[in-house]
Amino acid sequence: MDRTEHVHIISAGEKIQVAYPALIRKLPTISRTIVFTDSTIHEGSADPATERHRLAVRNAACAVQEIAASLSIPVSRELIFPPSYGSVRSALTRIRRENPGARFTFDLSGGSKELCMALFAFAPWLGGEVYLSFDEKTARHVPLPDRTVSS
């Protein structure tokens, strides 16, 4: 199985560890996974419900790292600060520069609306493919217009 230059980007949410194996089955050429996480996930909250959500997202991101490690897929995290659009643009520009010619796929099944919308907006720029897994088990392809930018 050839795993050269296929970068898979995940927007971090509470159940990404369930969606990730479904996407690995659908996209077996993934060679690197990057989990994009909202910076607020690492902040404390006085509201118990908010704190439980943030902890669940952090735990889900750790679970994705464990799954990827068991498959020898390198994983890294990108911390996204508000405003998401500019932060995502900077991160994706750097990632694209570090991985010239790579195939890019996105799992936007979790994460904040702002993070998902920013990743979705830049997917065509990278020639990326977007997937959603709302039931956390079945990955569905989301069609995008062809708007790739050549290097």
PDB file of C-alpha atoms in Angstrom:
ATOM      1  CA  MET A   1       0.000   0.000   0.000  1.00  0.00           C
ATOM      2  CA  ASP A   2       1.522   3.309  -1.092  1.00  0.00           C
ATOM      3  CA  ARG A   3       1.203   6.011   1.576  1.00  0.00           C
ATOM      4  CA  THR A   4       3.249   8.767   0.005  1.00  0.00           C
ATOM      5  CA  GLU A   5       2.069  12.333   0.339  1.00  0.00           C
ATOM      6  CA  HIS A   6      -1.537  12.121   1.450  1.00  0.00           C
ATOM      7  CA  VAL A   7      -2.257  14.651   4.183  1.00  0.00           C
ATOM      8  CA  HIS A   8      -5.538  14.168   6.034  1.00  0.00           C
ATOM      9  CA  ILE A   9      -6.808  17.137   8.067  1.00  0.00           C
ATOM     10  CA  ILE A  10      -9.415  16.718  10.798  1.00  0.00           C
ATOM     11  CA  SER A  11     -11.403  19.432  12.550  1.00  0.00           C
ATOM     12  CA  ALA A  12     -11.392  18.341  16.197  1.00  0.00           C
ATOM     13  CA  GLY A  13     -14.729  17.427  17.768  1.00  0.00           C
ATOM     14  CA  GLU A  14     -16.009  15.108  20.483  1.00  0.00           C
ATOM     15  CA  LYS A  15     -16.317  11.967  18.327  1.00  0.00           C
ATOM     16  CA  ILE A  16     -13.549  12.260  15.753  1.00  0.00           C
ATOM     17  CA  GLN A  17     -11.987   9.064  17.087  1.00  0.00           C
ATOM     18  CA  VAL A  18     -15.048   7.175  15.784  1.00  0.00           C
ATOM     19  CA  ALA A  19     -15.077   8.872  12.368  1.00  0.00           C
ATOM     20  CA  TYR A  20     -11.309   8.519  11.820  1.00  0.00           C
ATOM     21  CA  PRO A  21     -11.267   4.718  11.298  1.00  0.00           C
ATOM     22  CA  ALA A  22     -14.117   5.041   8.775  1.00  0.00           C
ATOM     23  CA  LEU A  23     -12.062   7.534   6.798  1.00  0.00           C
ATOM     24  CA  ILE A  24      -8.940   5.383   6.989  1.00  0.00           C
ATOM     25  CA  ARG A  25     -10.949   2.521   5.470  1.00  0.00           C
ATOM     26  CA  LYS A  26     -12.227   4.832   2.721  1.00  0.00           C
ATOM     27  CA  LEU A  27      -8.845   6.550   2.204  1.00  0.00           C
ATOM     28  CA  PRO A  28      -6.151   3.911   2.847  1.00  0.00           C
ATOM     29  CA  THR A  29      -3.356   6.057   1.359  1.00  0.00           C
ATOM     30  CA  ILE A  30      -3.325   8.568   4.257  1.00  0.00           C
ATOM     31  CA  SER A  31       0.330   9.173   5.110  1.00  0.00           C
ATOM     32  CA  ARG A  32      -0.042  11.995   7.633  1.00  0.00           C
ATOM     33  CA  THR A  33      -2.874  13.240   9.820  1.00  0.00           C
ATOM     34  CA  ILE A  34      -3.179  16.740  11.208  1.00  0.00           C
ATOM     35  CA  VAL A  35      -5.811  17.560  13.825  1.00  0.00           C
ATOM     36  CA  PHE A  36      -6.921  21.195  13.776  1.00  0.00           C
ATOM     37  CA  THR A  37      -8.156  22.259  17.205  1.00  0.00           C
ATOM     38  CA  ASP A  38      -9.782  25.490  18.337  1.00  0.00           C
ATOM     39  CA  SER A  39      -7.604  27.254  20.911  1.00  0.00           C
ATOM     40  CA  THR A  40     -10.598  27.553  23.263  1.00  0.00           C
ATOM     41  CA  ILE A  41     -10.534  23.770  23.763  1.00  0.00           C
ATOM     42  CA  HIS A  42      -7.444  24.243  25.938  1.00  0.00           C
ATOM     43  CA  GLU A  43      -8.944  26.992  28.092  1.00  0.00           C
ATOM     44  CA  GLY A  44     -10.726  26.388  31.371  1.00  0.00           C
ATOM     45  CA  SER A  45     -14.408  27.176  31.827  1.00  0.00           C
ATOM     46  CA  ALA A  46     -16.569  27.848  34.873  1.00  0.00           C
ATOM     47  CA  ASP A  47     -19.495  26.187  33.086  1.00  0.00           C
ATOM     48  CA  PRO A  48     -19.404  22.401  33.764  1.00  0.00           C
ATOM     49  CA  ALA A  49     -21.075  21.529  30.430  1.00  0.00           C
ATOM     50  CA  THR A  50     -18.534  23.576  28.481  1.00  0.00           C
ATOM     51  CA  GLU A  51     -15.677  22.034  30.418  1.00  0.00           C
ATOM     52  CA  ARG A  52     -17.006  18.488  29.740  1.00  0.00           C
ATOM     53  CA  HIS A  53     -17.217  19.290  26.021  1.00  0.00           C
ATOM     54  CA  ARG A  54     -13.679  20.664  25.930  1.00  0.00           C
ATOM     55  CA  LEU A  55     -12.341  17.631  27.784  1.00  0.00           C
ATOM     56  CA  ALA A  56     -14.181  15.289  25.379  1.00  0.00           C
ATOM     57  CA  VAL A  57     -12.593  17.051  22.387  1.00  0.00           C
ATOM     58  CA  ARG A  58      -9.116  16.836  23.931  1.00  0.00           C
ATOM     59  CA  ASN A  59      -9.635  13.137  24.677  1.00  0.00           C
ATOM     60  CA  ALA A  60     -10.920  12.491  21.146  1.00  0.00           C
ATOM     61  CA  ALA A  61      -7.815  14.139  19.662  1.00  0.00           C
ATOM     62  CA  CYS A  62      -5.625  11.917  21.856  1.00  0.00           C
ATOM     63  CA  ALA A  63      -7.582   8.852  20.715  1.00  0.00           C
ATOM     64  CA  VAL A  64      -6.970   9.788  17.066  1.00  0.00           C
ATOM     65  CA  GLN A  65      -3.249   9.990  17.842  1.00  0.00           C
ATOM     66  CA  GLU A  66      -3.356   6.493  19.344  1.00  0.00           C
ATOM     67  CA  ILE A  67      -5.224   5.049  16.353  1.00  0.00           C
ATOM     68  CA  ALA A  68      -2.816   6.677  13.908  1.00  0.00           C
ATOM     69  CA  ALA A  69       0.213   5.494  15.900  1.00  0.00           C
ATOM     70  CA  SER A  70      -1.076   1.914  15.748  1.00  0.00           C
ATOM     71  CA  LEU A  71      -1.100   2.260  11.937  1.00  0.00           C
ATOM     72  CA  SER A  72       2.276   4.063  11.776  1.00  0.00           C
ATOM     73  CA  ILE A  73       0.663   7.256  10.499  1.00  0.00           C
ATOM     74  CA  PRO A  74       2.371  10.390  11.845  1.00  0.00           C
ATOM     75  CA  VAL A  75       0.000  12.797  13.605  1.00  0.00           C
ATOM     76  CA  SER A  76       0.404  16.431  14.540  1.00  0.00           C
ATOM     77  CA  ARG A  77      -1.885  19.121  15.885  1.00  0.00           C
ATOM     78  CA  GLU A  78      -2.539  22.650  14.759  1.00  0.00           C
ATOM     79  CA  LEU A  79      -3.912  25.056  17.329  1.00  0.00           C
ATOM     80  CA  ILE A  80      -6.240  27.551  15.649  1.00  0.00           C
ATOM     81  CA  PHE A  81      -6.752  30.951  17.265  1.00  0.00           C
ATOM     82  CA  PRO A  82      -9.567  33.379  16.441  1.00  0.00           C
ATOM     83  CA  PRO A  83     -10.224  34.634  13.906  1.00  0.00           C
ATOM     84  CA  SER A  84     -10.237  31.123  12.482  1.00  0.00           C
ATOM     85  CA  TYR A  85     -10.087  32.111   8.822  1.00  0.00           C
ATOM     86  CA  GLY A  86      -6.702  33.825   9.048  1.00  0.00           C
ATOM     87  CA  SER A  87      -5.241  31.235  11.385  1.00  0.00           C
ATOM     88  CA  VAL A  88      -6.386  28.349   9.153  1.00  0.00           C
ATOM     89  CA  ARG A  89      -5.024  30.120   6.063  1.00  0.00           C
ATOM     90  CA  SER A  90      -1.595  30.511   7.681  1.00  0.00           C
ATOM     91  CA  ALA A  91      -1.485  26.911   8.867  1.00  0.00           C
ATOM     92  CA  LEU A  92      -2.595  25.476   5.501  1.00  0.00           C
ATOM     93  CA  THR A  93      -0.103  27.653   3.621  1.00  0.00           C
ATOM     94  CA  ARG A  94       2.726  26.282   5.757  1.00  0.00           C
ATOM     95  CA  ILE A  95       1.464  22.678   5.503  1.00  0.00           C
ATOM     96  CA  ARG A  96       1.173  22.950   1.723  1.00  0.00           C
ATOM     97  CA  ARG A  97       4.712  24.345   1.514  1.00  0.00           C
ATOM     98  CA  GLU A  98       5.982  21.442   3.665  1.00  0.00           C
ATOM     99  CA  ASN A  99       4.108  18.868   1.541  1.00  0.00           C
ATOM    100  CA  PRO A 100       4.419  19.943  -2.104  1.00  0.00           C
ATOM    101  CA  GLY A 101       2.382  17.790  -4.444  1.00  0.00           C
ATOM    102  CA  ALA A 102       0.519  16.094  -1.610  1.00  0.00           C
ATOM    103  CA  ARG A 103      -3.089  14.987  -1.842  1.00  0.00           C
ATOM    104  CA  PHE A 104      -5.206  16.756   0.779  1.00  0.00           C
ATOM    105  CA  THR A 105      -8.363  15.403   2.361  1.00  0.00           C
ATOM    106  CA  PHE A 106     -10.469  16.971   5.098  1.00  0.00           C
ATOM    107  CA  ASP A 107     -12.802  15.469   7.689  1.00  0.00           C
ATOM    108  CA  LEU A 108     -15.099  18.246   8.860  1.00  0.00           C
ATOM    109  CA  SER A 109     -17.294  16.056  11.072  1.00  0.00           C
ATOM    110  CA  GLY A 110     -16.347  17.858  14.283  1.00  0.00           C
ATOM    111  CA  GLY A 111     -15.137  21.198  15.520  1.00  0.00           C
ATOM    112  CA  SER A 112     -16.602  24.654  15.696  1.00  0.00           C
ATOM    113  CA  LYS A 113     -18.620  26.185  12.889  1.00  0.00           C
ATOM    114  CA  GLU A 114     -15.889  28.792  12.324  1.00  0.00           C
ATOM    115  CA  LEU A 115     -13.127  26.190  12.069  1.00  0.00           C
ATOM    116  CA  CYS A 116     -15.103  23.932   9.725  1.00  0.00           C
ATOM    117  CA  MET A 117     -16.149  26.806   7.477  1.00  0.00           C
ATOM    118  CA  ALA A 118     -12.563  28.071   7.221  1.00  0.00           C
ATOM    119  CA  LEU A 119     -11.256  24.599   6.312  1.00  0.00           C
ATOM    120  CA  PHE A 120     -14.111  24.130   3.844  1.00  0.00           C
ATOM    121  CA  ALA A 121     -13.323  27.493   2.215  1.00  0.00           C
ATOM    122  CA  PHE A 122      -9.661  26.568   1.681  1.00  0.00           C
ATOM    123  CA  ALA A 123     -10.180  22.966   0.543  1.00  0.00           C
ATOM    124  CA  PRO A 124     -10.675  23.922  -3.127  1.00  0.00           C
ATOM    125  CA  TRP A 125      -7.544  26.091  -2.996  1.00  0.00           C
ATOM    126  CA  LEU A 126      -5.547  22.960  -2.110  1.00  0.00           C
ATOM    127  CA  GLY A 127      -7.418  20.741  -4.550  1.00  0.00           C
ATOM    128  CA  GLY A 128      -8.651  18.961  -1.437  1.00  0.00           C
ATOM    129  CA  GLU A 129     -11.482  16.540  -0.946  1.00  0.00           C
ATOM    130  CA  VAL A 130     -13.945  17.091   1.900  1.00  0.00           C
ATOM    131  CA  TYR A 131     -15.661  14.331   3.859  1.00  0.00           C
ATOM    132  CA  LEU A 132     -18.340  14.410   6.535  1.00  0.00           C
ATOM    133  CA  SER A 133     -19.357  11.669   8.896  1.00  0.00           C
ATOM    134  CA  PHE A 134     -22.407  12.849  10.770  1.00  0.00           C
ATOM    135  CA  ASP A 135     -23.284   9.385  12.036  1.00  0.00           C
ATOM    136  CA  GLU A 136     -19.604   8.981  12.999  1.00  0.00           C
ATOM    137  CA  LYS A 137     -19.356   5.708  11.074  1.00  0.00           C
ATOM    138  CA  THR A 138     -19.963   6.422   7.397  1.00  0.00           C
ATOM    139  CA  ALA A 139     -17.764   8.906   5.571  1.00  0.00           C
ATOM    140  CA  ARG A 140     -19.492  10.861   2.827  1.00  0.00           C
ATOM    141  CA  HIS A 141     -17.735  12.869   0.140  1.00  0.00           C
ATOM    142  CA  VAL A 142     -18.802  16.522  -0.231  1.00  0.00           C
ATOM    143  CA  PRO A 143     -18.464  17.804  -3.809  1.00  0.00           C
ATOM    144  CA  LEU A 144     -16.487  21.036  -4.266  1.00  0.00           C
ATOM    145  CA  PRO A 145     -15.866  23.306  -7.227  1.00  0.00           C
ATOM    146  CA  ASP A 146     -12.479  22.960  -8.896  1.00  0.00           C
ATOM    147  CA  ARG A 147     -10.523  26.010  -7.729  1.00  0.00           C
ATOM    148  CA  THR A 148      -6.994  24.692  -7.246  1.00  0.00           C
ATOM    149  CA  VAL A 149      -4.136  27.174  -7.150  1.00  0.00           C
ATOM    150  CA  SER A 150      -0.975  26.049  -8.887  1.00  0.00           C
ATOM    151  CA  SER A 151       2.333  26.594  -7.139  1.00  0.00           C
TER     152      SER A 151
END
